Backbone as ProteinMPNN parsed JSONL, in Angstrom:
{"seq_chain_A": "MIQLERVSHYYDAGGTRQQVLFDISATIAAGEIVLLTGPSGSGKSTLLTLIGALRSTQSGRLRVLGQELCHASPETLIRVRKQIGYIFQGHNLLDCLTVRENVEVALAVHGRNQRREARHRAAEMLEAVGLSAFLHRYPRQLSGGQQQRVAIARALAGRPRIILADEPTASLDSATGGEVATRIRELARQEGCAAIVVTHDHRILQIADRVVPIEDGRLGAVGIA", "coords_chain_A": {"N_chain_A": [[98.262, 130.144, 106.99], [99.773, 128.056, 105.729], [101.224, 128.525, 102.664], [101.652, 127.92, 99.294], [103.216, 128.725, 96.273], [103.519, 128.036, 93.045], [105.439, 125.976, 93.465], [108.201, 123.994, 92.79], [110.229, 121.016, 92.563], [113.348, 119.274, 92.502], [115.406, 116.379, 91.952], [118.744, 115.136, 91.946], [119.753, 112.624, 89.9], [122.062, 110.399, 89.308], [123.63, 112.347, 88.024], [121.774, 113.49, 86.432], [119.175, 115.842, 86.295], [116.145, 115.502, 87.825], [112.783, 116.275, 87.741], [110.358, 116.373, 90.302], [108.223, 117.624, 91.514], [105.746, 119.842, 90.286], [105.052, 123.079, 89.823], [103.345, 123.58, 92.164], [100.624, 124.972, 93.753], [99.011, 126.165, 96.593], [96.896, 126.655, 99.472], [96.578, 126.367, 102.92], [94.591, 126.525, 105.704], [94.595, 127.581, 109.182], [93.668, 125.134, 111.533], [92.597, 123.397, 109.687], [92.062, 120.165, 108.228], [93.68, 118.218, 106.019], [93.819, 115.713, 103.586], [96.273, 114.205, 101.661], [96.452, 112.501, 98.77], [97.436, 109.781, 96.556], [99.26, 107.792, 94.097], [102.175, 105.687, 94.806], [105.298, 107.34, 94.563], [104.325, 109.695, 93.547], [104.948, 112.147, 94.579], [104.012, 112.954, 97.013], [105.186, 112.577, 99.62], [107.555, 113.992, 99.295], [106.558, 116.604, 98.981], [105.498, 116.906, 101.531], [107.839, 116.92, 103.107], [108.947, 119.339, 102.321], [107.021, 121.245, 103.176], [107.238, 120.68, 105.853], [109.687, 121.751, 106.508], [111.917, 120.169, 106.387], [113.69, 120.136, 104.416], [115.167, 122.606, 102.263], [113.163, 124.675, 100.181], [113.345, 124.708, 96.65], [112.367, 126.089, 94.393], [109.968, 128.551, 93.469], [107.507, 129.808, 95.809], [107.195, 129.303, 99.249], [105.523, 129.668, 102.1], [105.45, 129.149, 105.498], [103.915, 129.359, 108.514], [104.433, 132.07, 108.517], [107.059, 132.244, 107.664], [109.398, 132.361, 105.026], [110.324, 129.657, 103.06], [111.684, 129.06, 100.757], [114.85, 128.593, 99.572], [115.704, 128.852, 102.201], [117.536, 129.586, 105.21], [119.497, 127.347, 107.324], [118.936, 127.988, 109.99], [116.404, 129.204, 109.866], [114.853, 127.051, 108.963], [115.078, 125.298, 111.136], [113.802, 126.803, 113.108], [111.153, 126.828, 112.169], [110.611, 124.074, 112.119], [110.451, 123.482, 114.836], [107.908, 124.177, 115.469], [106.243, 122.314, 114.466], [104.562, 119.204, 114.465], [105.426, 115.853, 113.899], [104.298, 112.841, 112.432], [104.936, 109.573, 111.581], [104.887, 106.655, 109.375], [106.311, 104.529, 110.508], [106.536, 104.246, 113.938], [108.804, 105.056, 115.328], [109.662, 105.015, 118.011], [111.685, 105.058, 120.974], [113.153, 102.222, 122.108], [114.432, 101.848, 124.53], [113.316, 103.551, 126.31], [110.543, 104.404, 128.453], [106.994, 104.615, 127.745], [106.011, 107.154, 128.611], [108.458, 108.528, 128.853], [109.302, 108.576, 126.208], [107.579, 110.487, 125.129], [108.276, 112.691, 126.679], [110.86, 113.208, 125.755], [110.404, 114.437, 123.293], [109.437, 116.882, 124.154], [111.7, 117.984, 125.269], [113.184, 118.432, 122.962], [111.658, 120.456, 121.87], [112.365, 122.483, 123.504], [111.171, 122.595, 125.942], [112.164, 121.918, 128.762], [111.83, 121.684, 131.508], [111.523, 119.498, 134.067], [109.218, 118.753, 135.664], [107.091, 120.011, 134.344], [107.297, 118.781, 131.82], [106.774, 116.073, 132.439], [104.142, 116.243, 133.346], [102.786, 117.228, 131.048], [103.323, 115.163, 129.214], [101.973, 113.005, 130.437], [99.383, 114.029, 130.305], [98.886, 114.145, 127.502], [99.128, 111.454, 126.83], [96.998, 110.401, 128.212], [95.001, 111.587, 126.71], [95.102, 110.118, 124.367], [94.231, 107.724, 125.226], [95.977, 106.126, 126.759], [96.688, 106.204, 129.426], [97.1, 104.236, 131.3], [99.406, 103.04, 130.605], [101.831, 104.298, 131.031], [104.325, 103.569, 132.104], [105.19, 101.452, 130.696], [107.112, 99.771, 128.111], [107.85, 100.371, 124.615], [107.929, 97.861, 123.229], [106.109, 96.376, 124.603], [103.649, 97.075, 123.773], [100.834, 97.091, 121.482], [100.73, 97.447, 117.84], [98.927, 99.505, 117.133], [98.726, 100.87, 119.575], [101.356, 101.765, 119.88], [101.463, 103.579, 117.751], [99.655, 105.431, 118.666], [101.069, 106.461, 120.823], [103.009, 107.778, 119.344], [101.435, 109.778, 118.211], [100.714, 111.226, 120.515], [103.254, 112.096, 121.242], [103.889, 113.752, 119.061], [102.075, 115.822, 119.41], [102.565, 116.822, 121.903], [104.277, 118.997, 122.239], [102.725, 121.163, 121.648], [102.31, 121.891, 118.814], [101.83, 124.001, 115.913], [101.21, 122.991, 113.503], [100.457, 119.783, 112.204], [102.048, 117.112, 110.632], [101.566, 114.181, 108.928], [102.765, 111.164, 107.727], [101.647, 108.574, 106.01], [100.331, 107.362, 108.35], [98.693, 105.217, 109.04], [99.347, 103.017, 107.581], [100.5, 100.532, 108.246], [98.646, 99.314, 109.826], [95.714, 97.462, 110.881], [92.276, 97.582, 109.657], [90.372, 98.47, 111.635], [92.042, 99.462, 113.689], [93.542, 101.344, 112.28], [91.543, 103.167, 111.555], [90.861, 104.095, 114.101], [93.252, 105.34, 114.922], [93.458, 107.385, 112.972], [91.166, 108.859, 113.595], [91.862, 109.763, 116.146], [93.952, 111.502, 115.498], [92.539, 113.494, 114.088], [90.703, 114.42, 116.075], [92.412, 115.357, 118.134], [93.952, 117.223, 116.778], [92.041, 119.177, 116.213], [91.245, 119.79, 118.787], [93.599, 120.885, 119.808], [93.897, 122.975, 118.108], [95.37, 123.088, 115.678], [96.578, 122.965, 112.249], [96.404, 120.138, 110.028], [98.116, 117.935, 107.889], [97.777, 115.033, 106.128], [99.386, 112.463, 104.596], [98.401, 109.791, 102.605], [97.61, 106.43, 101.487], [95.405, 105.22, 102.222], [92.202, 104.65, 101.84], [90.269, 104.185, 103.668], [90.224, 106.089, 105.62], [89.305, 108.502, 104.741], [87.197, 109.969, 105.687], [87.969, 111.58, 107.802], [88.849, 114.001, 106.935], [88.775, 117.528, 106.121], [89.243, 118.298, 103.556], [90.093, 116.43, 100.643], [92.875, 115.912, 98.737], [94.137, 115.105, 95.661], [97.29, 114.01, 94.32], [99.344, 113.516, 91.553], [101.976, 112.276, 89.597], [103.554, 114.403, 90.42], [101.934, 116.632, 90.307], [99.167, 118.608, 91.416], [95.89, 117.266, 91.572], [92.646, 117.376, 89.937], [90.914, 118.199, 91.933], [91.905, 120.569, 93.581], [93.723, 122.426, 96.156], [92.272, 125.281, 97.418]], "CA_chain_A": [[99.212, 129.352, 107.751], [100.669, 127.428, 104.756], [100.96, 129.045, 101.319], [102.582, 127.496, 98.26], [103.001, 129.366, 94.983], [104.335, 127.491, 91.949], [106.578, 125.261, 94.046], [108.735, 122.854, 92.05], [111.362, 120.409, 93.251], [114.176, 118.439, 91.632], [116.435, 115.522, 92.522], [119.837, 114.746, 91.062], [119.819, 111.166, 89.767], [123.177, 110.005, 88.438], [124.06, 113.479, 87.217], [120.626, 113.999, 85.684], [118.227, 116.553, 87.131], [114.812, 114.944, 87.628], [111.76, 117.071, 88.409], [109.388, 115.52, 90.976], [107.054, 118.452, 91.801], [105.558, 120.785, 89.193], [104.2, 124.264, 89.994], [102.315, 123.336, 93.172], [100.077, 126.151, 94.418], [98.054, 125.702, 97.592], [96.768, 127.382, 100.74], [95.963, 125.572, 103.975], [94.275, 127.432, 106.798], [94.697, 127.08, 110.546], [92.57, 124.276, 111.957], [92.099, 122.57, 108.591], [92.621, 118.828, 108.104], [93.765, 117.93, 104.586], [94.425, 114.446, 103.186], [96.979, 114.245, 100.38], [96.405, 111.12, 98.281], [98.037, 109.548, 95.253], [100.062, 106.564, 94.033], [103.58, 105.767, 95.209], [106.134, 108.065, 93.618], [103.621, 110.847, 92.975], [105.493, 113.385, 95.131], [103.324, 113.309, 98.266], [106.115, 112.671, 100.749], [108.472, 115.107, 99.012], [105.846, 117.836, 99.31], [105.389, 116.979, 102.987], [109.13, 117.315, 103.677], [109.141, 120.77, 102.071], [106.146, 121.971, 104.104], [107.755, 120.444, 107.196], [110.996, 122.396, 106.669], [112.967, 119.159, 106.497], [114.655, 120.532, 103.387], [114.878, 123.936, 101.739], [112.452, 124.708, 98.907], [114.257, 125.12, 95.58], [111.782, 126.942, 93.36], [108.648, 129.045, 93.817], [107.404, 130.416, 97.145], [106.539, 128.486, 100.269], [105.489, 130.337, 103.41], [104.896, 128.322, 106.563], [103.908, 130.086, 109.783], [105.006, 133.391, 108.302], [108.464, 132.162, 107.265], [109.651, 131.94, 103.653], [111.209, 128.491, 103.093], [112.452, 128.915, 99.523], [116.255, 128.921, 99.832], [115.785, 129.282, 103.598], [118.746, 129.248, 105.953], [119.287, 126.273, 108.31], [118.334, 128.544, 111.21], [114.972, 129.389, 109.613], [114.242, 125.724, 108.902], [114.996, 124.785, 112.507], [112.794, 127.588, 113.818], [109.844, 126.359, 111.726], [110.447, 122.68, 112.546], [110.097, 123.427, 116.255], [106.478, 124.46, 115.608], [105.55, 121.283, 113.705], [104.577, 117.848, 114.999], [105.555, 114.874, 112.817], [103.871, 111.465, 112.681], [105.353, 108.787, 110.431], [104.355, 105.291, 109.301], [107.005, 103.865, 111.599], [106.352, 105.093, 115.12], [110.125, 105.593, 115.698], [109.819, 105.147, 119.454], [112.946, 104.569, 121.515], [112.833, 101.021, 122.876], [115.051, 101.89, 125.856], [112.574, 104.496, 127.143], [109.135, 104.088, 128.676], [106.04, 105.378, 126.94], [106.024, 108.557, 129.022], [109.769, 109.107, 128.547], [109.343, 108.856, 124.768], [106.884, 111.752, 124.898], [109.066, 113.73, 127.324], [111.998, 113.52, 124.883], [109.945, 115.405, 122.296], [109.327, 118.182, 124.812], [113.06, 118.501, 125.398], [113.553, 118.937, 121.631], [110.932, 121.714, 121.68], [112.865, 123.478, 124.436], [110.426, 122.547, 127.203], [113.004, 120.96, 129.464], [111.574, 121.592, 132.93], [111.128, 118.111, 134.287], [107.86, 118.604, 136.159], [106.172, 120.398, 133.267], [107.357, 117.754, 130.783], [106.096, 114.872, 132.932], [102.705, 116.525, 133.381], [102.271, 117.328, 129.685], [103.385, 113.824, 128.633], [100.87, 112.224, 131.001], [98.151, 114.613, 129.782], [98.685, 113.743, 126.115], [98.918, 110.004, 126.785], [95.608, 110.207, 128.627], [94.154, 112.015, 125.588], [95.067, 109.046, 123.36], [93.74, 106.508, 125.866], [97.082, 105.277, 127.219], [97.119, 106.622, 130.763], [97.474, 103.054, 132.078], [100.605, 102.43, 130.014], [102.92, 105.277, 131.116], [105.603, 102.991, 132.5], [105.525, 100.318, 129.831], [108.059, 100.031, 127.024], [107.193, 100.187, 123.314], [107.805, 96.452, 122.851], [104.992, 95.798, 125.343], [102.419, 97.639, 123.218], [100.426, 96.691, 120.13], [101.08, 98.427, 116.812], [98.05, 100.66, 117.252], [99.104, 101.612, 120.778], [102.611, 102.452, 119.576], [101.177, 104.729, 116.907], [99.01, 106.432, 119.512], [102.16, 107.133, 121.537], [103.619, 108.699, 118.38], [100.536, 110.935, 118.106], [100.897, 112.003, 121.752], [104.573, 112.736, 121.163], [103.837, 114.829, 118.065], [101.226, 116.917, 119.878], [102.94, 117.247, 123.252], [104.929, 120.3, 122.187], [101.732, 122.146, 121.189], [102.674, 122.407, 117.491], [100.795, 124.722, 115.177], [100.926, 122.165, 112.334], [100.774, 118.356, 112.277], [102.302, 116.463, 109.351], [101.55, 112.736, 109.121], [103.104, 110.453, 106.486], [101.149, 107.2, 106.042], [100.295, 106.936, 109.756], [97.874, 104.015, 109.259], [99.659, 102.045, 106.527], [100.851, 99.205, 108.765], [97.635, 98.942, 110.805], [94.493, 96.884, 110.333], [91.234, 98.566, 109.365], [89.803, 99.057, 112.848], [93.071, 100.233, 114.389], [93.86, 102.503, 111.447], [90.472, 104.138, 111.705], [90.96, 104.689, 115.437], [94.402, 106.244, 114.921], [93.098, 108.554, 112.161], [90.202, 109.653, 114.363], [92.61, 110.433, 117.211], [94.667, 112.628, 114.893], [91.557, 114.55, 113.812], [90.155, 114.977, 117.313], [93.42, 116.106, 118.884], [94.323, 118.399, 115.979], [91.01, 120.193, 116.428], [91.306, 120.182, 120.197], [94.794, 121.702, 120.01], [93.803, 124.133, 117.224], [96.429, 123.137, 114.662], [96.304, 122.389, 110.939], [96.99, 118.81, 109.843], [98.205, 117.381, 106.543], [98.006, 113.593, 106.24], [99.656, 111.747, 103.351], [97.875, 108.444, 102.792], [96.998, 105.597, 100.446], [94.361, 104.496, 102.934], [90.9, 105.258, 101.559], [89.373, 103.935, 104.802], [90.245, 107.197, 106.577], [88.981, 109.747, 104.048], [86.147, 110.705, 106.395], [88.491, 112.488, 108.834], [89.392, 115.21, 106.32], [87.977, 118.631, 105.599], [89.438, 118.224, 102.108], [90.955, 115.372, 100.112], [93.557, 116.512, 97.597], [94.96, 114.129, 94.953], [98.49, 114.437, 93.613], [99.817, 112.458, 90.667], [103.096, 112.698, 88.759], [104.095, 115.67, 90.892], [100.995, 117.739, 90.074], [97.89, 118.516, 92.1], [94.822, 116.79, 90.708], [91.549, 118.292, 89.598], [90.356, 118.762, 93.171], [93.055, 121.203, 94.192], [93.516, 123.214, 97.369], [92.018, 126.663, 97.04]], "C_chain_A": [[100.25, 128.679, 106.854], [100.268, 127.932, 103.371], [102.063, 128.591, 100.366], [102.212, 128.182, 96.956], [104.02, 128.827, 93.982], [105.607, 126.822, 92.478], [106.941, 124.073, 93.164], [109.929, 122.289, 92.817], [112.039, 119.405, 92.328], [115.103, 117.568, 92.479], [117.525, 115.297, 91.476], [119.937, 113.224, 91.06], [120.913, 110.8, 88.776], [123.627, 111.113, 87.518], [122.954, 114.086, 86.386], [119.649, 114.653, 86.643], [116.816, 116.074, 86.819], [113.801, 115.754, 88.426], [110.691, 116.153, 89.002], [108.144, 116.283, 91.427], [106.972, 119.552, 90.759], [104.556, 121.876, 89.589], [103.027, 124.037, 90.961], [101.898, 124.666, 93.809], [98.961, 125.706, 95.348], [98.027, 126.648, 98.774], [96.04, 126.487, 101.719], [95.808, 126.463, 105.193], [94.482, 126.768, 108.155], [93.461, 126.252, 110.884], [92.043, 123.341, 110.896], [92.815, 121.218, 108.568], [92.529, 118.405, 106.647], [94.436, 116.581, 104.387], [95.024, 114.596, 101.796], [97.106, 112.811, 99.891], [97.061, 111.013, 96.912], [98.883, 108.3, 95.277], [101.477, 106.777, 94.549], [104.382, 106.478, 94.132], [105.493, 109.3, 93.033], [104.138, 112.18, 93.508], [104.893, 113.797, 96.455], [104.309, 113.536, 99.412], [107.14, 113.785, 100.534], [107.822, 116.433, 99.371], [105.742, 118.006, 100.825], [106.709, 117.412, 103.624], [109.423, 118.793, 103.44], [108.293, 121.601, 103.029], [106.675, 121.845, 105.531], [109.126, 121.01, 107.458], [112.1, 121.379, 106.914], [114.011, 119.326, 105.406], [114.227, 121.886, 102.849], [114.171, 123.833, 100.387], [113.347, 125.308, 97.832], [113.672, 126.189, 94.67], [110.357, 127.312, 93.738], [108.674, 129.731, 95.179], [106.664, 129.461, 98.072], [106.665, 129.195, 101.605], [104.766, 129.439, 104.405], [105.036, 129.088, 107.869], [104.635, 131.428, 109.663], [106.445, 133.411, 107.857], [108.579, 131.68, 105.817], [110.685, 130.805, 103.671], [111.958, 128.257, 101.785], [113.866, 129.45, 99.763], [116.458, 129.413, 101.269], [117.094, 128.831, 104.233], [118.464, 128.081, 106.902], [118.608, 126.778, 109.577], [116.822, 128.736, 111.051], [114.254, 128.048, 109.59], [114.071, 125.139, 110.302], [113.896, 125.493, 113.283], [111.379, 127.118, 113.442], [109.587, 124.936, 112.212], [110.002, 122.569, 113.993], [108.617, 123.701, 116.509], [105.604, 123.433, 114.875], [105.67, 119.948, 114.429], [104.545, 116.849, 113.852], [105.094, 113.494, 113.284], [104.185, 110.665, 111.422], [104.748, 107.383, 110.479], [104.987, 104.425, 110.379], [106.954, 104.775, 112.811], [107.655, 105.708, 115.622], [110.251, 105.868, 117.192], [111.158, 104.557, 119.886], [112.663, 103.413, 122.461], [113.383, 101.049, 124.301], [114.316, 102.819, 126.819], [111.14, 104.016, 127.339], [108.268, 104.948, 127.758], [106.085, 106.858, 127.317], [107.35, 109.224, 128.682], [109.908, 109.41, 127.071], [108.666, 110.18, 124.447], [107.67, 112.908, 125.511], [110.261, 114.144, 126.467], [111.604, 114.556, 123.843], [109.844, 116.796, 122.9], [110.699, 118.801, 125.012], [113.539, 119.091, 124.076], [112.893, 120.286, 121.375], [111.372, 122.784, 122.672], [112.111, 123.53, 125.75], [111.103, 121.51, 128.106], [112.857, 120.994, 130.973], [110.9, 120.264, 133.221], [109.664, 117.968, 134.703], [106.844, 118.933, 135.082], [106.127, 119.32, 132.19], [106.609, 116.494, 131.208], [104.581, 115.065, 132.935], [102.11, 116.547, 131.973], [102.283, 115.961, 129.002], [102.222, 112.97, 129.131], [99.531, 112.709, 130.461], [97.864, 114.128, 128.365], [98.47, 112.239, 125.987], [97.519, 109.647, 127.272], [94.669, 110.55, 127.479], [94.059, 110.949, 124.502], [94.704, 107.697, 123.982], [94.801, 105.582, 126.404], [97.565, 105.647, 128.617], [97.553, 105.439, 131.627], [98.797, 102.435, 131.611], [101.855, 103.314, 130.15], [104.279, 104.64, 131.336], [105.966, 101.732, 131.709], [106.504, 100.762, 128.752], [107.38, 99.743, 125.68], [106.977, 98.736, 122.92], [106.636, 95.754, 123.551], [103.636, 96.28, 124.832], [102.096, 97.026, 121.865], [100.843, 97.769, 119.129], [100.23, 99.68, 116.898], [98.38, 101.512, 118.458], [100.409, 102.38, 120.559], [102.363, 103.689, 118.724], [100.455, 105.822, 117.689], [100.036, 107.161, 120.382], [102.822, 108.157, 120.616], [102.754, 109.943, 118.189], [100.7, 111.829, 119.328], [102.216, 112.757, 121.719], [104.548, 113.917, 120.202], [103.086, 116.044, 118.58], [101.661, 117.494, 121.215], [103.543, 118.647, 123.271], [104.024, 121.428, 121.721], [102.117, 122.744, 119.832], [101.524, 123.154, 116.858], [100.384, 123.955, 113.92], [101.285, 120.726, 112.665], [100.963, 117.839, 110.86], [102.406, 114.959, 109.604], [101.763, 112.039, 107.783], [102.744, 108.979, 106.639], [101.024, 106.658, 107.472], [99.516, 105.652, 110.015], [98.267, 102.867, 108.341], [99.913, 100.64, 107.054], [99.81, 98.671, 109.748], [96.428, 98.311, 110.133], [93.399, 97.944, 110.264], [90.709, 99.257, 110.621], [90.803, 99.946, 113.564], [93.443, 101.477, 113.602], [92.809, 103.58, 111.554], [90.515, 104.841, 113.043], [92.094, 105.7, 115.502], [94.083, 107.523, 114.147], [92.124, 109.455, 112.909], [90.882, 110.404, 115.49], [93.359, 111.648, 116.663], [93.71, 113.792, 114.659], [91.081, 115.214, 115.098], [91.173, 115.85, 118.041], [93.894, 117.327, 118.111], [93.317, 119.515, 116.204], [91.031, 120.698, 117.871], [92.466, 121.134, 120.458], [94.831, 122.912, 119.075], [94.887, 124.231, 116.178], [95.942, 122.542, 113.339], [96.964, 121.018, 110.855], [96.979, 118.439, 108.369], [98.599, 115.922, 106.683], [98.211, 113.02, 104.844], [99.198, 110.308, 103.539], [97.506, 107.774, 101.476], [95.693, 105.001, 100.968], [93.003, 105.185, 102.746], [89.894, 105.013, 102.683], [89.28, 105.137, 105.724], [89.87, 108.538, 105.948], [87.992, 110.609, 104.836], [86.689, 111.668, 107.446], [88.823, 113.862, 108.27], [88.345, 116.275, 106.054], [88.061, 118.657, 104.075], [90.352, 117.065, 101.772], [91.552, 115.884, 98.811], [94.435, 115.455, 96.914], [96.211, 114.77, 94.344], [98.987, 113.249, 92.793], [100.878, 113.026, 89.739], [103.586, 114.097, 89.129], [103.194, 116.873, 90.694], [99.73, 117.526, 90.894], [96.818, 118.114, 91.102], [93.728, 117.827, 90.527], [90.923, 118.92, 90.826], [91.512, 119.365, 93.943], [92.7, 121.926, 95.477], [93.361, 124.667, 96.969], [92.434, 127.603, 98.146]], "O_chain_A": [[101.445, 128.707, 107.148], [99.119, 127.784, 102.955], [103.246, 128.841, 100.597], [101.042, 128.219, 96.574], [105.213, 129.12, 94.061], [106.708, 127.079, 91.99], [106.089, 123.249, 92.833], [110.558, 122.986, 93.613], [111.397, 118.773, 91.489], [115.528, 117.957, 93.567], [117.256, 115.273, 90.275], [120.178, 112.611, 92.1], [120.721, 110.88, 87.563], [123.969, 110.865, 86.362], [123.166, 115.09, 85.706], [119.327, 114.087, 87.688], [116.34, 116.216, 85.692], [113.939, 115.906, 89.64], [110.174, 115.269, 88.319], [107.113, 115.668, 91.698], [107.99, 120.133, 90.382], [103.356, 121.619, 89.678], [101.87, 124.272, 90.615], [102.736, 125.394, 94.341], [98.069, 124.96, 94.946], [98.999, 127.353, 99.049], [95.003, 125.912, 101.391], [96.769, 127.078, 105.656], [94.538, 125.543, 108.256], [92.339, 126.637, 110.554], [91.13, 122.561, 111.165], [94.01, 121.131, 108.849], [91.435, 118.252, 106.104], [95.5, 116.326, 104.952], [94.359, 115.058, 100.869], [97.785, 111.995, 100.516], [97.223, 112.005, 96.202], [99.2, 107.788, 96.35], [101.923, 107.913, 94.71], [104.177, 106.251, 92.94], [106.048, 109.904, 92.116], [103.811, 113.232, 92.959], [105.215, 114.865, 96.977], [104.263, 114.564, 100.088], [107.547, 114.446, 101.489], [108.451, 117.29, 99.992], [105.882, 119.115, 101.342], [106.705, 118.189, 104.58], [110.076, 119.433, 104.264], [108.789, 122.555, 103.627], [106.575, 122.782, 106.322], [109.688, 120.779, 108.528], [113.098, 121.682, 107.567], [115.086, 118.73, 105.465], [113.063, 122.269, 102.965], [114.535, 123.007, 99.55], [114.03, 126.302, 98.075], [114.383, 127.09, 94.225], [109.618, 126.483, 94.268], [109.723, 130.176, 95.643], [105.636, 128.889, 97.709], [107.753, 129.312, 102.169], [103.627, 129.027, 104.184], [106.145, 129.425, 108.283], [105.345, 131.858, 110.571], [107.015, 134.488, 107.684], [107.933, 130.707, 105.43], [111.776, 130.959, 104.22], [112.784, 127.348, 101.706], [114.047, 130.617, 100.112], [117.288, 130.288, 101.519], [117.679, 127.823, 103.838], [117.308, 127.845, 107.251], [117.794, 126.071, 110.171], [116.055, 128.468, 111.975], [113.16, 127.923, 110.141], [113.034, 124.552, 110.612], [113.146, 124.861, 114.027], [110.508, 127.024, 114.307], [108.486, 124.619, 112.663], [109.254, 121.656, 114.342], [108.121, 123.489, 117.616], [104.406, 123.637, 114.684], [106.735, 119.599, 114.94], [103.733, 116.978, 112.935], [105.445, 113.039, 114.372], [103.755, 111.028, 110.327], [104.173, 106.975, 111.488], [104.298, 103.682, 111.078], [107.294, 105.955, 112.717], [107.636, 106.756, 116.267], [110.88, 106.848, 117.593], [111.692, 103.662, 119.231], [112.013, 103.591, 123.491], [112.867, 100.36, 125.181], [114.647, 102.875, 128.004], [110.592, 103.31, 126.494], [108.745, 105.869, 127.095], [106.185, 107.718, 126.443], [107.362, 110.381, 128.262], [110.557, 110.388, 126.701], [109.133, 110.918, 123.579], [107.727, 113.991, 124.929], [110.634, 115.317, 126.458], [112.385, 115.459, 123.542], [110.135, 117.785, 122.229], [110.844, 120.021, 124.932], [114.215, 120.12, 124.058], [113.484, 121.16, 120.742], [110.812, 123.88, 122.683], [112.368, 124.399, 126.583], [110.658, 120.366, 128.194], [113.673, 120.395, 131.675], [109.837, 119.956, 132.681], [108.945, 117.14, 134.143], [105.851, 118.223, 134.919], [105.051, 118.977, 131.698], [105.883, 115.91, 130.404], [103.831, 114.159, 132.572], [101.057, 115.957, 131.731], [101.342, 115.632, 128.28], [101.562, 112.292, 128.344], [98.642, 111.903, 130.187], [96.736, 113.744, 128.055], [97.709, 111.795, 125.127], [96.922, 108.687, 126.787], [93.652, 109.883, 127.29], [93.056, 110.876, 123.791], [94.851, 106.654, 123.345], [94.574, 104.376, 126.504], [98.729, 105.425, 128.951], [98.298, 105.622, 132.589], [99.248, 101.429, 132.16], [102.839, 103.09, 129.445], [105.282, 105.121, 130.808], [106.935, 101.043, 132.027], [106.699, 101.954, 128.511], [106.437, 98.954, 125.62], [105.945, 98.406, 122.335], [106.221, 94.67, 123.141], [102.598, 95.932, 125.393], [102.979, 96.504, 121.184], [101.257, 98.861, 119.516], [100.739, 100.792, 116.754], [98.323, 102.739, 118.386], [100.544, 103.519, 121.007], [102.979, 104.732, 118.946], [100.626, 107.007, 117.403], [99.884, 108.353, 120.647], [103.156, 109.262, 121.042], [103.281, 111.044, 118.024], [100.813, 113.048, 119.199], [102.286, 113.919, 122.119], [105.121, 114.967, 120.494], [103.419, 117.175, 118.228], [101.173, 118.549, 121.62], [103.336, 119.398, 124.224], [104.497, 122.526, 121.43], [102.238, 123.963, 119.706], [100.367, 122.957, 117.231], [99.336, 124.233, 113.336], [102.292, 120.468, 113.325], [100.136, 118.096, 109.985], [103.235, 114.515, 110.399], [101.036, 112.289, 106.822], [103.447, 108.227, 107.314], [101.566, 105.593, 107.769], [99.65, 105.054, 111.083], [97.588, 101.84, 108.32], [99.581, 99.659, 106.388], [100.062, 97.679, 110.433], [96.145, 98.581, 108.966], [93.571, 99.062, 110.75], [90.613, 100.484, 110.666], [90.466, 101.048, 113.997], [93.64, 102.546, 114.181], [93.13, 104.766, 111.633], [90.242, 106.038, 113.13], [91.934, 106.785, 116.062], [94.397, 108.621, 114.607], [92.246, 110.679, 112.86], [90.532, 111.55, 115.772], [93.391, 112.701, 117.301], [94.023, 114.937, 114.988], [91.06, 116.441, 115.192], [90.847, 116.942, 118.507], [94.206, 118.356, 118.709], [93.699, 120.674, 116.367], [90.855, 121.889, 118.128], [92.336, 122.08, 121.236], [95.692, 123.78, 119.221], [95.295, 125.335, 115.815], [95.021, 121.725, 113.311], [97.963, 120.762, 111.527], [95.971, 118.604, 107.683], [99.627, 115.603, 107.28], [97.312, 113.085, 104.004], [99.565, 109.667, 104.524], [97.145, 108.427, 100.497], [94.964, 104.349, 100.221], [92.702, 106.177, 103.41], [88.793, 105.564, 102.662], [88.358, 105.215, 106.536], [90.09, 109.59, 106.548], [87.956, 111.829, 104.673], [85.934, 112.504, 107.943], [89.057, 114.799, 109.033], [87.18, 115.971, 105.795], [87.093, 118.99, 103.39], [91.275, 116.752, 102.523], [90.823, 116.249, 97.888], [95.381, 114.959, 97.525], [96.187, 115.922, 93.911], [99.042, 112.121, 93.283], [100.714, 114.105, 89.168], [103.981, 114.877, 88.262], [103.625, 118.011, 90.886], [99.271, 116.394, 91.05], [96.823, 118.548, 89.95], [93.868, 118.988, 90.911], [90.449, 120.055, 90.769], [92.042, 118.739, 94.861], [91.53, 122.027, 95.845], [94.208, 125.223, 96.269], [92.295, 128.818, 98.008]]}, "name": "protein", "num_of_chains": 1, "seq": "MIQLERVSHYYDAGGTRQQVLFDISATIAAGEIVLLTGPSGSGKSTLLTLIGALRSTQSGRLRVLGQELCHASPETLIRVRKQIGYIFQGHNLLDCLTVRENVEVALAVHGRNQRREARHRAAEMLEAVGLSAFLHRYPRQLSGGQQQRVAIARALAGRPRIILADEPTASLDSATGGEVATRIRELARQEGCAAIVVTHDHRILQIADRVVPIEDGRLGAVGIA"}
């Protein structure tokens, strides 16, 4: 499902080329839940943006869902992005929309724009995260944990084949963070998609099939095989 071979990445900093990823090689199978851990600045989020087709890979080979992303065209990146669900530290919900409408918007982005189908799927996913009683509330009326659960429902509503989560529990307390992480694991398995979670949060290590450290842009000793 996801294959990386000697992937490297660079940023231009004041005219100087700075390397942030070094020869990353990895394989992640369908249905697998992988936690990517490491200190700030280690390259975790950069690697996630490459796998998520949010930018074109510069060096090496990166195949996601059968598509080569090294020097990929904008059209290829868009095609891959439509098959990925994203969950970020900030829930990024639209305050002017209700909980259900926030999930329906994601379905429109995925091309599922039939109103009845979108409403049904949004309600289904919100029930799956325990928010069926909150469909008509607005994000400001929810707790932080509830808002993040809406973000999970939104990410999964389009039936993605991959889930990418960047620090989804960082702003939550221990109990709420553990609940959110468990929801991600349960729904990823229920929906049959792979999940990669970038985290500093050692409280949620138990949700993973594998925990993979990255430091200074290199995979640690416990690499992905």
